[in-house]
Amino acid sequence: ELKVEQNPLFLSMQEGKNYTIYCNYSTTSDRLYWYRQDPGKSLESLFVLLSNGAVKQEGRLMASLDTKARLSTLHITAAVHDLSATYFCAGGFYNQGGKLIFGQGTELSVKP
Amino acid sequence: KAGVTQTPRYLIKTRGQQVTLSCSPISGHRSVSWYQQTPGQGLQFLFEYFSETQRNKGNFPGRFSGRQFSNSRSEMNVSTLELGDSALYLCASSLAGRGGLGTQYFGPGTRLLVL
């Protein structure tokens, strides 16, 4: 079964710095998702990555997918406090419909 | 367009009781998935319903069950509650068709506390 591992699990950053969250998965999944969760809130969809080499960007966040390495990354550029949240990656398969397997989450804290 | 809604938002129950949680998907979405989120186990898939049929099931005991109605609204039920069932229960809906895998949009969750 698909296993998804994220690192680091905790990340304390200074505003203005860059950093990367890594998401390793055990078997190739058909889609790789990134979600954001604010404390006490639900999950917000950030990116969907479909194929090898896919790169998507939104504001200060950029996600990429390397299916050969079974690795997805979420790169944060010039972090700001508003990005403080927990970030999850998740994989899914077409033949398993709405079943997503989530990583443990990376708790990001951006300090001034 | 209204998002996914879940009721109730908070629940306190005692061990041995049962509970029913409700989820209304985004209009037009026919797939509804349920997840349990706990600090120790993270986000775990419970089950998914599509067109009133359970399409996928996670590794949870039979005390956890669900159903979906013709209007795509879904309910999940937990019987004989245990302390370990305390969690945030999240519902997600997607446009995914019969064989598809669409982006899941999550509701605000129901926070269940079992005493």
PDB file of N, CA and C in Angstrom, chain A residues 1 29-33 35 37 39-48 50 86 88 91-104, chain B residues 6 9-10 31 33 35 37 42-45 47-48 55-59 88 90-91 94 98-109 111:
ATOM      1  N   GLU A   1       0.841  -1.192   0.000  1.00  0.00           N
ATOM      2  CA  GLU A   1       0.000   0.000   0.000  1.00  0.00           C
ATOM      3  C   GLU A   1       0.880   1.246   0.000  1.00  0.00           C
ATOM      4  N   SER A  29       1.953   7.031  -7.425  1.00  0.00           N
ATOM      5  CA  SER A  29       0.519   7.285  -7.348  1.00  0.00           C
ATOM      6  C   SER A  29       0.096   8.072  -8.590  1.00  0.00           C
ATOM      7  N   ASP A  30      -1.177   8.052  -8.874  1.00  0.00           N
ATOM      8  CA  ASP A  30      -1.674   8.701 -10.079  1.00  0.00           C
ATOM      9  C   ASP A  30      -1.738  10.213  -9.942  1.00  0.00           C
ATOM     10  N   ARG A  31      -1.913  10.664  -8.722  1.00  0.00           N
ATOM     11  CA  ARG A  31      -1.932  12.105  -8.486  1.00  0.00           C
ATOM     12  C   ARG A  31      -1.310  12.380  -7.134  1.00  0.00           C
ATOM     13  N   LEU A  32      -0.682  13.553  -7.038  1.00  0.00           N
ATOM     14  CA  LEU A  32      -0.066  13.981  -5.788  1.00  0.00           C
ATOM     15  C   LEU A  32      -0.655  15.345  -5.452  1.00  0.00           C
ATOM     16  N   TYR A  33      -1.151  15.461  -4.221  1.00  0.00           N
ATOM     17  CA  TYR A  33      -1.826  16.684  -3.796  1.00  0.00           C
ATOM     18  C   TYR A  33      -1.042  17.343  -2.670  1.00  0.00           C
ATOM     19  N   TYR A  35      -1.999  20.085   0.472  1.00  0.00           N
ATOM     20  CA  TYR A  35      -3.050  20.772   1.192  1.00  0.00           C
ATOM     21  C   TYR A  35      -2.421  21.613   2.291  1.00  0.00           C
ATOM     22  N   GLN A  37      -3.435  23.341   6.146  1.00  0.00           N
ATOM     23  CA  GLN A  37      -4.393  23.356   7.247  1.00  0.00           C
ATOM     24  C   GLN A  37      -3.960  24.373   8.284  1.00  0.00           C
ATOM     25  N   PRO A  39      -4.534  26.124  12.062  1.00  0.00           N
ATOM     26  CA  PRO A  39      -4.924  25.532  13.352  1.00  0.00           C
ATOM     27  C   PRO A  39      -6.435  25.573  13.567  1.00  0.00           C
ATOM     28  N   GLY A  40      -7.002  24.441  13.903  1.00  0.00           N
ATOM     29  CA  GLY A  40      -8.434  24.361  14.172  1.00  0.00           C
ATOM     30  C   GLY A  40      -9.310  24.469  12.945  1.00  0.00           C
ATOM     31  N   LYS A  41      -8.699  24.464  11.785  1.00  0.00           N
ATOM     32  CA  LYS A  41      -9.486  24.631  10.552  1.00  0.00           C
ATOM     33  C   LYS A  41      -9.407  23.378   9.684  1.00  0.00           C
ATOM     34  N   SER A  42     -10.092  23.441   8.559  1.00  0.00           N
ATOM     35  CA  SER A  42     -10.094  22.305   7.654  1.00  0.00           C
ATOM     36  C   SER A  42      -8.936  22.396   6.662  1.00  0.00           C
ATOM     37  N   LEU A  43      -8.922  21.483   5.696  1.00  0.00           N
ATOM     38  CA  LEU A  43      -7.841  21.445   4.721  1.00  0.00           C
ATOM     39  C   LEU A  43      -8.216  22.245   3.482  1.00  0.00           C
ATOM     40  N   GLU A  44      -7.261  22.991   2.995  1.00  0.00           N
ATOM     41  CA  GLU A  44      -7.447  23.791   1.789  1.00  0.00           C
ATOM     42  C   GLU A  44      -6.548  23.227   0.696  1.00  0.00           C
ATOM     43  N   SER A  45      -7.126  22.958  -0.468  1.00  0.00           N
ATOM     44  CA  SER A  45      -6.349  22.416  -1.572  1.00  0.00           C
ATOM     45  C   SER A  45      -5.412  23.479  -2.131  1.00  0.00           C
ATOM     46  N   LEU A  46      -4.132  23.109  -2.287  1.00  0.00           N
ATOM     47  CA  LEU A  46      -3.142  24.032  -2.853  1.00  0.00           C
ATOM     48  C   LEU A  46      -2.793  23.645  -4.290  1.00  0.00           C
ATOM     49  N   PHE A  47      -2.338  22.408  -4.473  1.00  0.00           N
ATOM     50  CA  PHE A  47      -1.861  21.976  -5.787  1.00  0.00           C
ATOM     51  C   PHE A  47      -2.264  20.527  -6.050  1.00  0.00           C
ATOM     52  N   VAL A  48      -2.436  20.233  -7.349  1.00  0.00           N
ATOM     53  CA  VAL A  48      -2.591  18.860  -7.816  1.00  0.00           C
ATOM     54  C   VAL A  48      -1.519  18.638  -8.871  1.00  0.00           C
ATOM     55  N   LEU A  50       0.049  15.996 -11.621  1.00  0.00           N
ATOM     56  CA  LEU A  50      -0.420  14.822 -12.352  1.00  0.00           C
ATOM     57  C   LEU A  50       0.686  13.983 -12.968  1.00  0.00           C
ATOM     58  N   THR A  86       0.006  24.051   8.756  1.00  0.00           N
ATOM     59  CA  THR A  86       0.514  22.693   8.550  1.00  0.00           C
ATOM     60  C   THR A  86       0.236  22.307   7.104  1.00  0.00           C
ATOM     61  N   PHE A  88       0.243  19.369   4.148  1.00  0.00           N
ATOM     62  CA  PHE A  88       0.152  17.931   3.924  1.00  0.00           C
ATOM     63  C   PHE A  88       0.322  17.622   2.446  1.00  0.00           C
ATOM     64  N   GLY A  91      -1.298  11.185  -1.706  1.00  0.00           N
ATOM     65  CA  GLY A  91      -1.308  10.498  -2.996  1.00  0.00           C
ATOM     66  C   GLY A  91      -2.608   9.745  -3.185  1.00  0.00           C
ATOM     67  N   GLY A  92      -2.959   9.508  -4.432  1.00  0.00           N
ATOM     68  CA  GLY A  92      -4.179   8.766  -4.723  1.00  0.00           C
ATOM     69  C   GLY A  92      -4.053   8.012  -6.027  1.00  0.00           C
ATOM     70  N   PHE A  93      -4.940   7.023  -6.200  1.00  0.00           N
ATOM     71  CA  PHE A  93      -4.955   6.184  -7.392  1.00  0.00           C
ATOM     72  C   PHE A  93      -6.316   6.261  -8.061  1.00  0.00           C
ATOM     73  N   TYR A  94      -6.308   6.211  -9.402  1.00  0.00           N
ATOM     74  CA  TYR A  94      -7.558   6.248 -10.144  1.00  0.00           C
ATOM     75  C   TYR A  94      -8.481   5.105  -9.761  1.00  0.00           C
ATOM     76  N   ASN A  95      -7.937   3.933  -9.536  1.00  0.00           N
ATOM     77  CA  ASN A  95      -8.808   2.794  -9.249  1.00  0.00           C
ATOM     78  C   ASN A  95      -9.253   2.749  -7.789  1.00  0.00           C
ATOM     79  N   GLN A  96      -8.853   3.750  -7.023  1.00  0.00           N
ATOM     80  CA  GLN A  96      -9.299   3.822  -5.635  1.00  0.00           C
ATOM     81  C   GLN A  96     -10.075   5.105  -5.369  1.00  0.00           C
ATOM     82  N   GLY A  97     -10.569   5.699  -6.443  1.00  0.00           N
ATOM     83  CA  GLY A  97     -11.472   6.825  -6.342  1.00  0.00           C
ATOM     84  C   GLY A  97     -11.078   7.863  -5.322  1.00  0.00           C
ATOM     85  N   GLY A  98     -11.933   8.031  -4.311  1.00  0.00           N
ATOM     86  CA  GLY A  98     -11.735   9.128  -3.375  1.00  0.00           C
ATOM     87  C   GLY A  98     -10.896   8.801  -2.174  1.00  0.00           C
ATOM     88  N   LYS A  99     -10.000   7.844  -2.291  1.00  0.00           N
ATOM     89  CA  LYS A  99      -9.143   7.485  -1.158  1.00  0.00           C
ATOM     90  C   LYS A  99      -7.794   8.172  -1.318  1.00  0.00           C
ATOM     91  N   LEU A 100      -7.470   9.047  -0.396  1.00  0.00           N
ATOM     92  CA  LEU A 100      -6.168   9.697  -0.375  1.00  0.00           C
ATOM     93  C   LEU A 100      -5.369   9.189   0.809  1.00  0.00           C
ATOM     94  N   ILE A 101      -4.069   8.984   0.566  1.00  0.00           N
ATOM     95  CA  ILE A 101      -3.153   8.618   1.636  1.00  0.00           C
ATOM     96  C   ILE A 101      -2.306   9.846   1.948  1.00  0.00           C
ATOM     97  N   PHE A 102      -2.387  10.304   3.185  1.00  0.00           N
ATOM     98  CA  PHE A 102      -1.722  11.539   3.586  1.00  0.00           C
ATOM     99  C   PHE A 102      -0.380  11.283   4.257  1.00  0.00           C
ATOM    100  N   GLY A 103       0.526  12.229   4.085  1.00  0.00           N
ATOM    101  CA  GLY A 103       1.733  12.262   4.886  1.00  0.00           C
ATOM    102  C   GLY A 103       1.403  12.793   6.277  1.00  0.00           C
ATOM    103  N   GLN A 104       2.429  12.830   7.137  1.00  0.00           N
ATOM    104  CA  GLN A 104       2.202  13.202   8.538  1.00  0.00           C
ATOM    105  C   GLN A 104       1.946  14.697   8.702  1.00  0.00           C
TER     106      GLN A 104
ATOM    107  N   GLN B   6     -20.627  20.473   7.255  1.00  0.00           N
ATOM    108  CA  GLN B   6     -20.708  19.331   8.157  1.00  0.00           C
ATOM    109  C   GLN B   6     -21.440  19.748   9.424  1.00  0.00           C
ATOM    110  N   ARG B   9     -20.782  20.667  14.438  1.00  0.00           N
ATOM    111  CA  ARG B   9     -19.367  21.022  14.427  1.00  0.00           C
ATOM    112  C   ARG B   9     -18.622  20.460  15.632  1.00  0.00           C
ATOM    113  N   TYR B  10     -19.334  20.321  16.738  1.00  0.00           N
ATOM    114  CA  TYR B  10     -18.737  19.798  17.961  1.00  0.00           C
ATOM    115  C   TYR B  10     -19.709  18.822  18.613  1.00  0.00           C
ATOM    116  N   SER B  31     -19.082  12.319  -5.212  1.00  0.00           N
ATOM    117  CA  SER B  31     -18.187  11.505  -4.396  1.00  0.00           C
ATOM    118  C   SER B  31     -17.986  12.180  -3.047  1.00  0.00           C
ATOM    119  N   SER B  33     -15.971  11.506   0.655  1.00  0.00           N
ATOM    120  CA  SER B  33     -15.024  10.712   1.427  1.00  0.00           C
ATOM    121  C   SER B  33     -14.991  11.202   2.858  1.00  0.00           C
ATOM    122  N   TYR B  35     -12.648  11.170   6.537  1.00  0.00           N
ATOM    123  CA  TYR B  35     -11.332  10.977   7.125  1.00  0.00           C
ATOM    124  C   TYR B  35     -11.409  11.243   8.622  1.00  0.00           C
ATOM    125  N   GLN B  37      -8.969  12.515  11.748  1.00  0.00           N
ATOM    126  CA  GLN B  37      -7.693  13.172  12.026  1.00  0.00           C
ATOM    127  C   GLN B  37      -7.443  13.194  13.524  1.00  0.00           C
ATOM    128  N   GLY B  42      -2.624  10.972  12.617  1.00  0.00           N
ATOM    129  CA  GLY B  42      -2.718  11.860  11.467  1.00  0.00           C
ATOM    130  C   GLY B  42      -4.056  11.712  10.758  1.00  0.00           C
ATOM    131  N   LEU B  43      -4.030  11.926   9.450  1.00  0.00           N
ATOM    132  CA  LEU B  43      -5.235  11.848   8.629  1.00  0.00           C
ATOM    133  C   LEU B  43      -5.373  10.453   8.050  1.00  0.00           C
ATOM    134  N   GLN B  44      -6.477   9.790   8.388  1.00  0.00           N
ATOM    135  CA  GLN B  44      -6.686   8.429   7.911  1.00  0.00           C
ATOM    136  C   GLN B  44      -8.013   8.336   7.183  1.00  0.00           C
ATOM    137  N   PHE B  45      -7.987   7.654   6.066  1.00  0.00           N
ATOM    138  CA  PHE B  45      -9.169   7.471   5.234  1.00  0.00           C
ATOM    139  C   PHE B  45     -10.119   6.464   5.877  1.00  0.00           C
ATOM    140  N   PHE B  47     -13.815   5.936   4.564  1.00  0.00           N
ATOM    141  CA  PHE B  47     -14.530   5.350   3.424  1.00  0.00           C
ATOM    142  C   PHE B  47     -14.954   6.428   2.455  1.00  0.00           C
ATOM    143  N   GLU B  48     -15.362   5.957   1.276  1.00  0.00           N
ATOM    144  CA  GLU B  48     -15.826   6.867   0.243  1.00  0.00           C
ATOM    145  C   GLU B  48     -17.122   6.334  -0.336  1.00  0.00           C
ATOM    146  N   ARG B  55     -17.583   2.910  -2.226  1.00  0.00           N
ATOM    147  CA  ARG B  55     -16.643   2.568  -3.292  1.00  0.00           C
ATOM    148  C   ARG B  55     -15.294   2.137  -2.739  1.00  0.00           C
ATOM    149  N   ASN B  56     -14.904   2.708  -1.610  1.00  0.00           N
ATOM    150  CA  ASN B  56     -13.633   2.358  -0.991  1.00  0.00           C
ATOM    151  C   ASN B  56     -13.791   2.376   0.513  1.00  0.00           C
ATOM    152  N   LYS B  57     -12.975   1.579   1.171  1.00  0.00           N
ATOM    153  CA  LYS B  57     -13.056   1.497   2.620  1.00  0.00           C
ATOM    154  C   LYS B  57     -11.648   1.443   3.178  1.00  0.00           C
ATOM    155  N   GLY B  58     -11.425   2.159   4.277  1.00  0.00           N
ATOM    156  CA  GLY B  58     -10.142   2.126   4.955  1.00  0.00           C
ATOM    157  C   GLY B  58     -10.114   1.029   6.000  1.00  0.00           C
ATOM    158  N   ASN B  59      -9.064   1.039   6.806  1.00  0.00           N
ATOM    159  CA  ASN B  59      -8.868  -0.018   7.793  1.00  0.00           C
ATOM    160  C   ASN B  59      -9.408   0.365   9.153  1.00  0.00           C
ATOM    161  N   LEU B  88     -11.017  14.679  15.017  1.00  0.00           N
ATOM    162  CA  LEU B  88     -11.688  15.565  14.068  1.00  0.00           C
ATOM    163  C   LEU B  88     -12.081  14.702  12.865  1.00  0.00           C
ATOM    164  N   LEU B  90     -13.392  14.608   9.179  1.00  0.00           N
ATOM    165  CA  LEU B  90     -13.474  15.476   8.011  1.00  0.00           C
ATOM    166  C   LEU B  90     -14.166  14.766   6.863  1.00  0.00           C
ATOM    167  N   CYS B  91     -15.008  15.510   6.206  1.00  0.00           N
ATOM    168  CA  CYS B  91     -15.692  15.024   5.021  1.00  0.00           C
ATOM    169  C   CYS B  91     -15.150  15.809   3.830  1.00  0.00           C
ATOM    170  N   SER B  94     -15.839  15.518  -4.115  1.00  0.00           N
ATOM    171  CA  SER B  94     -15.148  15.775  -5.380  1.00  0.00           C
ATOM    172  C   SER B  94     -16.070  15.489  -6.540  1.00  0.00           C
ATOM    173  N   ARG B  98     -17.077   7.849 -12.127  1.00  0.00           N
ATOM    174  CA  ARG B  98     -17.045   6.456 -11.683  1.00  0.00           C
ATOM    175  C   ARG B  98     -15.643   5.933 -11.499  1.00  0.00           C
ATOM    176  N   GLY B  99     -14.736   6.298 -12.393  1.00  0.00           N
ATOM    177  CA  GLY B  99     -13.374   5.752 -12.253  1.00  0.00           C
ATOM    178  C   GLY B  99     -12.355   6.797 -11.904  1.00  0.00           C
ATOM    179  N   GLY B 100     -12.833   7.992 -11.654  1.00  0.00           N
ATOM    180  CA  GLY B 100     -11.923   9.117 -11.579  1.00  0.00           C
ATOM    181  C   GLY B 100     -11.381   9.422 -10.209  1.00  0.00           C
ATOM    182  N   LEU B 101     -10.466  10.344 -10.184  1.00  0.00           N
ATOM    183  CA  LEU B 101      -9.845  10.797  -8.942  1.00  0.00           C
ATOM    184  C   LEU B 101      -9.764  12.305  -9.039  1.00  0.00           C
ATOM    185  N   GLY B 102     -10.711  12.984  -8.444  1.00  0.00           N
ATOM    186  CA  GLY B 102     -10.728  14.433  -8.530  1.00  0.00           C
ATOM    187  C   GLY B 102     -10.172  15.071  -7.283  1.00  0.00           C
ATOM    188  N   THR B 103      -9.951  16.364  -7.378  1.00  0.00           N
ATOM    189  CA  THR B 103      -9.501  17.101  -6.195  1.00  0.00           C
ATOM    190  C   THR B 103     -10.588  17.053  -5.141  1.00  0.00           C
ATOM    191  N   GLN B 104     -10.200  16.753  -3.916  1.00  0.00           N
ATOM    192  CA  GLN B 104     -11.166  16.692  -2.825  1.00  0.00           C
ATOM    193  C   GLN B 104     -11.195  18.022  -2.093  1.00  0.00           C
ATOM    194  N   TYR B 105     -12.409  18.491  -1.858  1.00  0.00           N
ATOM    195  CA  TYR B 105     -12.626  19.731  -1.129  1.00  0.00           C
ATOM    196  C   TYR B 105     -13.208  19.372   0.236  1.00  0.00           C
ATOM    197  N   PHE B 106     -12.530  19.862   1.272  1.00  0.00           N
ATOM    198  CA  PHE B 106     -12.862  19.429   2.615  1.00  0.00           C
ATOM    199  C   PHE B 106     -13.832  20.379   3.313  1.00  0.00           C
ATOM    200  N   GLY B 107     -14.663  19.788   4.157  1.00  0.00           N
ATOM    201  CA  GLY B 107     -15.540  20.556   5.022  1.00  0.00           C
ATOM    202  C   GLY B 107     -14.795  20.990   6.270  1.00  0.00           C
ATOM    203  N   PRO B 108     -15.473  21.740   7.149  1.00  0.00           N
ATOM    204  CA  PRO B 108     -14.836  22.266   8.356  1.00  0.00           C
ATOM    205  C   PRO B 108     -14.575  21.209   9.419  1.00  0.00           C
ATOM    206  N   GLY B 109     -15.227  20.065   9.286  1.00  0.00           N
ATOM    207  CA  GLY B 109     -14.998  18.986  10.240  1.00  0.00           C
ATOM    208  C   GLY B 109     -15.962  18.990  11.407  1.00  0.00           C
ATOM    209  N   ARG B 111     -15.720  17.951  15.387  1.00  0.00           N
ATOM    210  CA  ARG B 111     -14.789  17.558  16.445  1.00  0.00           C
ATOM    211  C   ARG B 111     -15.560  16.747  17.472  1.00  0.00           C
TER     212      ARG B 111
END
